[in-house]
Amino acid sequence: MNAVSMNNLWNYLQGLSLTASNRRWLAKQLVEAEQKPVMNDDEIKKGLETAFSQLKEVEEGRRATRDAEALLYEL
């Protein structure tokens, strides 16, 4: 998030009338969100390699795909 967005968010949060309990909850949620692990470069590279490999298999007819509408119904 860039500085302008952070400032806008901060101004918005300051404008809320939160109880002390709500402030603690919000602070806890923000800290937890910040501590979630992020994919490293190797994980991203491996994921992209897998995706492109599967795409190549589809193009070569060695991998079947599903209709996008069927996938949406599954969700």
Short mmCIF file of N, CA and C in Angstrom, two decimals:
data_model
loop_
_atom_site.label_atom_id
_atom_site.label_comp_id
_atom_site.label_asym_id
_atom_site.label_seq_id
_atom_site.Cartn_x
_atom_site.Cartn_y
_atom_site.Cartn_z
N MET A 1 0.85 -1.17 0.00
CA MET A 1 0.00 0.00 0.00
C MET A 1 0.90 1.24 0.00
N ASN A 2 0.60 2.17 -0.86
CA ASN A 2 1.44 3.37 -0.95
C ASN A 2 1.12 4.36 0.17
N ALA A 3 1.93 5.38 0.29
CA ALA A 3 1.81 6.34 1.39
C ALA A 3 0.48 7.09 1.36
N VAL A 4 0.01 7.45 0.18
CA VAL A 4 -1.26 8.19 0.08
C VAL A 4 -2.41 7.31 0.57
N SER A 5 -2.41 6.06 0.17
CA SER A 5 -3.45 5.14 0.61
C SER A 5 -3.40 4.94 2.12
N MET A 6 -2.19 4.81 2.65
CA MET A 6 -2.04 4.64 4.10
C MET A 6 -2.55 5.87 4.84
N ASN A 7 -2.24 7.06 4.34
CA ASN A 7 -2.72 8.28 4.97
C ASN A 7 -4.24 8.37 4.93
N ASN A 8 -4.82 8.01 3.80
CA ASN A 8 -6.28 8.02 3.68
C ASN A 8 -6.91 7.03 4.65
N LEU A 9 -6.33 5.85 4.75
CA LEU A 9 -6.84 4.85 5.68
C LEU A 9 -6.71 5.34 7.12
N TRP A 10 -5.57 5.93 7.45
CA TRP A 10 -5.35 6.44 8.80
C TRP A 10 -6.37 7.53 9.14
N ASN A 11 -6.62 8.44 8.21
CA ASN A 11 -7.61 9.50 8.43
C ASN A 11 -9.00 8.92 8.62
N TYR A 12 -9.32 7.91 7.84
CA TYR A 12 -10.63 7.25 7.97
C TYR A 12 -10.76 6.61 9.34
N LEU A 13 -9.74 5.86 9.75
CA LEU A 13 -9.78 5.19 11.05
C LEU A 13 -9.88 6.18 12.20
N GLN A 14 -9.18 7.30 12.08
CA GLN A 14 -9.25 8.31 13.13
C GLN A 14 -10.65 8.91 13.23
N GLY A 15 -11.37 8.94 12.14
CA GLY A 15 -12.71 9.50 12.13
C GLY A 15 -13.76 8.58 12.72
N LEU A 16 -13.42 7.32 12.93
CA LEU A 16 -14.38 6.38 13.50
C LEU A 16 -14.47 6.57 15.01
N SER A 17 -15.64 6.39 15.55
CA SER A 17 -15.78 6.45 17.01
C SER A 17 -15.77 5.02 17.53
N LEU A 18 -14.57 4.53 17.82
CA LEU A 18 -14.39 3.16 18.28
C LEU A 18 -14.19 3.12 19.78
N THR A 19 -14.74 2.09 20.38
CA THR A 19 -14.49 1.89 21.80
C THR A 19 -13.07 1.36 21.97
N ALA A 20 -12.58 1.37 23.19
CA ALA A 20 -11.23 0.85 23.46
C ALA A 20 -11.15 -0.61 23.06
N SER A 21 -12.19 -1.35 23.31
CA SER A 21 -12.23 -2.77 22.94
C SER A 21 -12.15 -2.94 21.43
N ASN A 22 -12.88 -2.12 20.69
CA ASN A 22 -12.85 -2.18 19.23
C ASN A 22 -11.48 -1.79 18.69
N ARG A 23 -10.84 -0.81 19.31
CA ARG A 23 -9.50 -0.41 18.89
C ARG A 23 -8.51 -1.55 19.08
N ARG A 24 -8.59 -2.23 20.24
CA ARG A 24 -7.69 -3.37 20.48
C ARG A 24 -7.92 -4.46 19.46
N TRP A 25 -9.21 -4.75 19.16
CA TRP A 25 -9.52 -5.79 18.18
C TRP A 25 -8.95 -5.42 16.81
N LEU A 26 -9.16 -4.20 16.40
CA LEU A 26 -8.67 -3.75 15.10
C LEU A 26 -7.15 -3.81 15.04
N ALA A 27 -6.49 -3.36 16.10
CA ALA A 27 -5.03 -3.42 16.14
C ALA A 27 -4.54 -4.86 16.02
N LYS A 28 -5.20 -5.75 16.74
CA LYS A 28 -4.82 -7.18 16.68
C LYS A 28 -4.98 -7.72 15.26
N GLN A 29 -6.09 -7.39 14.60
CA GLN A 29 -6.34 -7.86 13.24
C GLN A 29 -5.29 -7.34 12.27
N LEU A 30 -4.91 -6.09 12.42
CA LEU A 30 -3.92 -5.49 11.52
C LEU A 30 -2.54 -6.11 11.73
N VAL A 31 -2.19 -6.39 12.97
CA VAL A 31 -0.89 -7.01 13.26
C VAL A 31 -0.86 -8.43 12.72
N GLU A 32 -1.95 -9.19 12.92
CA GLU A 32 -2.00 -10.56 12.43
C GLU A 32 -1.90 -10.60 10.91
N ALA A 33 -2.58 -9.69 10.25
CA ALA A 33 -2.55 -9.64 8.78
C ALA A 33 -1.14 -9.35 8.29
N GLU A 34 -0.41 -8.53 9.02
CA GLU A 34 0.96 -8.18 8.64
C GLU A 34 1.91 -9.34 8.82
N GLN A 35 1.61 -10.25 9.73
CA GLN A 35 2.51 -11.35 10.05
C GLN A 35 2.27 -12.59 9.19
N LYS A 36 1.24 -12.57 8.36
CA LYS A 36 0.98 -13.73 7.50
C LYS A 36 2.13 -13.91 6.53
N PRO A 37 2.55 -15.16 6.33
CA PRO A 37 3.68 -15.38 5.42
C PRO A 37 3.32 -15.04 3.98
N VAL A 38 4.30 -14.56 3.27
CA VAL A 38 4.14 -14.20 1.87
C VAL A 38 4.98 -15.18 1.06
N MET A 39 4.55 -15.46 -0.14
CA MET A 39 5.32 -16.37 -0.98
C MET A 39 6.68 -15.77 -1.29
N ASN A 40 7.71 -16.61 -1.21
CA ASN A 40 9.03 -16.13 -1.58
C ASN A 40 9.24 -16.31 -3.09
N ASP A 41 10.35 -15.85 -3.60
CA ASP A 41 10.62 -15.89 -5.05
C ASP A 41 10.61 -17.31 -5.59
N ASP A 42 11.19 -18.25 -4.84
CA ASP A 42 11.24 -19.64 -5.31
C ASP A 42 9.85 -20.24 -5.42
N GLU A 43 8.98 -19.94 -4.46
CA GLU A 43 7.61 -20.46 -4.51
C GLU A 43 6.84 -19.87 -5.69
N ILE A 44 7.05 -18.60 -5.94
CA ILE A 44 6.39 -17.95 -7.08
C ILE A 44 6.89 -18.57 -8.38
N LYS A 45 8.20 -18.74 -8.49
CA LYS A 45 8.78 -19.32 -9.70
C LYS A 45 8.26 -20.73 -9.93
N LYS A 46 8.20 -21.54 -8.88
CA LYS A 46 7.72 -22.91 -9.00
C LYS A 46 6.25 -22.93 -9.44
N GLY A 47 5.44 -22.03 -8.85
CA GLY A 47 4.04 -21.96 -9.23
C GLY A 47 3.85 -21.57 -10.68
N LEU A 48 4.64 -20.61 -11.16
CA LEU A 48 4.55 -20.21 -12.56
C LEU A 48 5.01 -21.32 -13.49
N GLU A 49 6.07 -22.02 -13.12
CA GLU A 49 6.54 -23.13 -13.94
C GLU A 49 5.47 -24.21 -14.06
N THR A 50 4.81 -24.50 -12.95
CA THR A 50 3.73 -25.50 -12.96
C THR A 50 2.58 -25.04 -13.85
N ALA A 51 2.19 -23.78 -13.71
CA ALA A 51 1.08 -23.25 -14.50
C ALA A 51 1.39 -23.29 -16.00
N PHE A 52 2.60 -22.88 -16.38
CA PHE A 52 2.95 -22.88 -17.80
C PHE A 52 3.10 -24.30 -18.33
N SER A 53 3.57 -25.20 -17.50
CA SER A 53 3.68 -26.61 -17.90
C SER A 53 2.29 -27.18 -18.17
N GLN A 54 1.35 -26.89 -17.28
CA GLN A 54 -0.01 -27.38 -17.46
C GLN A 54 -0.67 -26.74 -18.68
N LEU A 55 -0.41 -25.48 -18.91
CA LEU A 55 -0.95 -24.80 -20.09
C LEU A 55 -0.42 -25.45 -21.37
N LYS A 56 0.86 -25.79 -21.38
CA LYS A 56 1.45 -26.45 -22.54
C LYS A 56 0.79 -27.81 -22.77
N GLU A 57 0.52 -28.53 -21.67
CA GLU A 57 -0.15 -29.82 -21.79
C GLU A 57 -1.55 -29.66 -22.39
N VAL A 58 -2.25 -28.61 -22.02
CA VAL A 58 -3.59 -28.35 -22.57
C VAL A 58 -3.48 -28.08 -24.06
N GLU A 59 -2.52 -27.25 -24.43
CA GLU A 59 -2.35 -26.91 -25.84
C GLU A 59 -1.98 -28.13 -26.68
N GLU A 60 -1.25 -29.06 -26.08
CA GLU A 60 -0.85 -30.28 -26.79
C GLU A 60 -1.91 -31.36 -26.73
N GLY A 61 -3.00 -31.11 -26.01
CA GLY A 61 -4.08 -32.08 -25.91
C GLY A 61 -3.81 -33.19 -24.90
N ARG A 62 -2.81 -33.03 -24.06
CA ARG A 62 -2.49 -34.07 -23.07
C ARG A 62 -3.17 -33.82 -21.72
N ARG A 63 -3.85 -32.70 -21.58
CA ARG A 63 -4.55 -32.37 -20.33
C ARG A 63 -5.92 -31.83 -20.68
N ALA A 64 -6.94 -32.36 -20.01
CA ALA A 64 -8.30 -31.91 -20.24
C ALA A 64 -8.62 -30.73 -19.33
N THR A 65 -9.47 -29.86 -19.82
CA THR A 65 -9.91 -28.72 -19.01
C THR A 65 -11.42 -28.77 -18.87
N ARG A 66 -11.92 -27.96 -17.96
CA ARG A 66 -13.36 -27.88 -17.76
C ARG A 66 -13.87 -26.56 -18.31
N ASP A 67 -15.13 -26.57 -18.61
CA ASP A 67 -15.80 -25.37 -19.06
C ASP A 67 -15.84 -24.37 -17.90
N ALA A 68 -15.63 -23.11 -18.19
CA ALA A 68 -15.62 -22.08 -17.14
C ALA A 68 -16.95 -22.02 -16.40
N GLU A 69 -18.04 -22.25 -17.10
CA GLU A 69 -19.37 -22.24 -16.47
C GLU A 69 -19.49 -23.36 -15.46
N ALA A 70 -18.96 -24.53 -15.78
CA ALA A 70 -19.00 -25.66 -14.84
C ALA A 70 -18.19 -25.35 -13.60
N LEU A 71 -17.08 -24.69 -13.80
CA LEU A 71 -16.25 -24.31 -12.66
C LEU A 71 -16.99 -23.32 -11.75
N LEU A 72 -17.69 -22.38 -12.34
CA LEU A 72 -18.46 -21.41 -11.56
C LEU A 72 -19.56 -22.09 -10.75
N TYR A 73 -20.22 -23.10 -11.35
CA TYR A 73 -21.26 -23.82 -10.61
C TYR A 73 -20.66 -24.58 -9.43
N GLU A 74 -19.43 -25.03 -9.58
CA GLU A 74 -18.77 -25.75 -8.50
C GLU A 74 -18.49 -24.83 -7.31
N LEU A 75 -18.22 -23.56 -7.60
CA LEU A 75 -17.96 -22.61 -6.53
C LEU A 75 -19.23 -22.31 -5.79
#
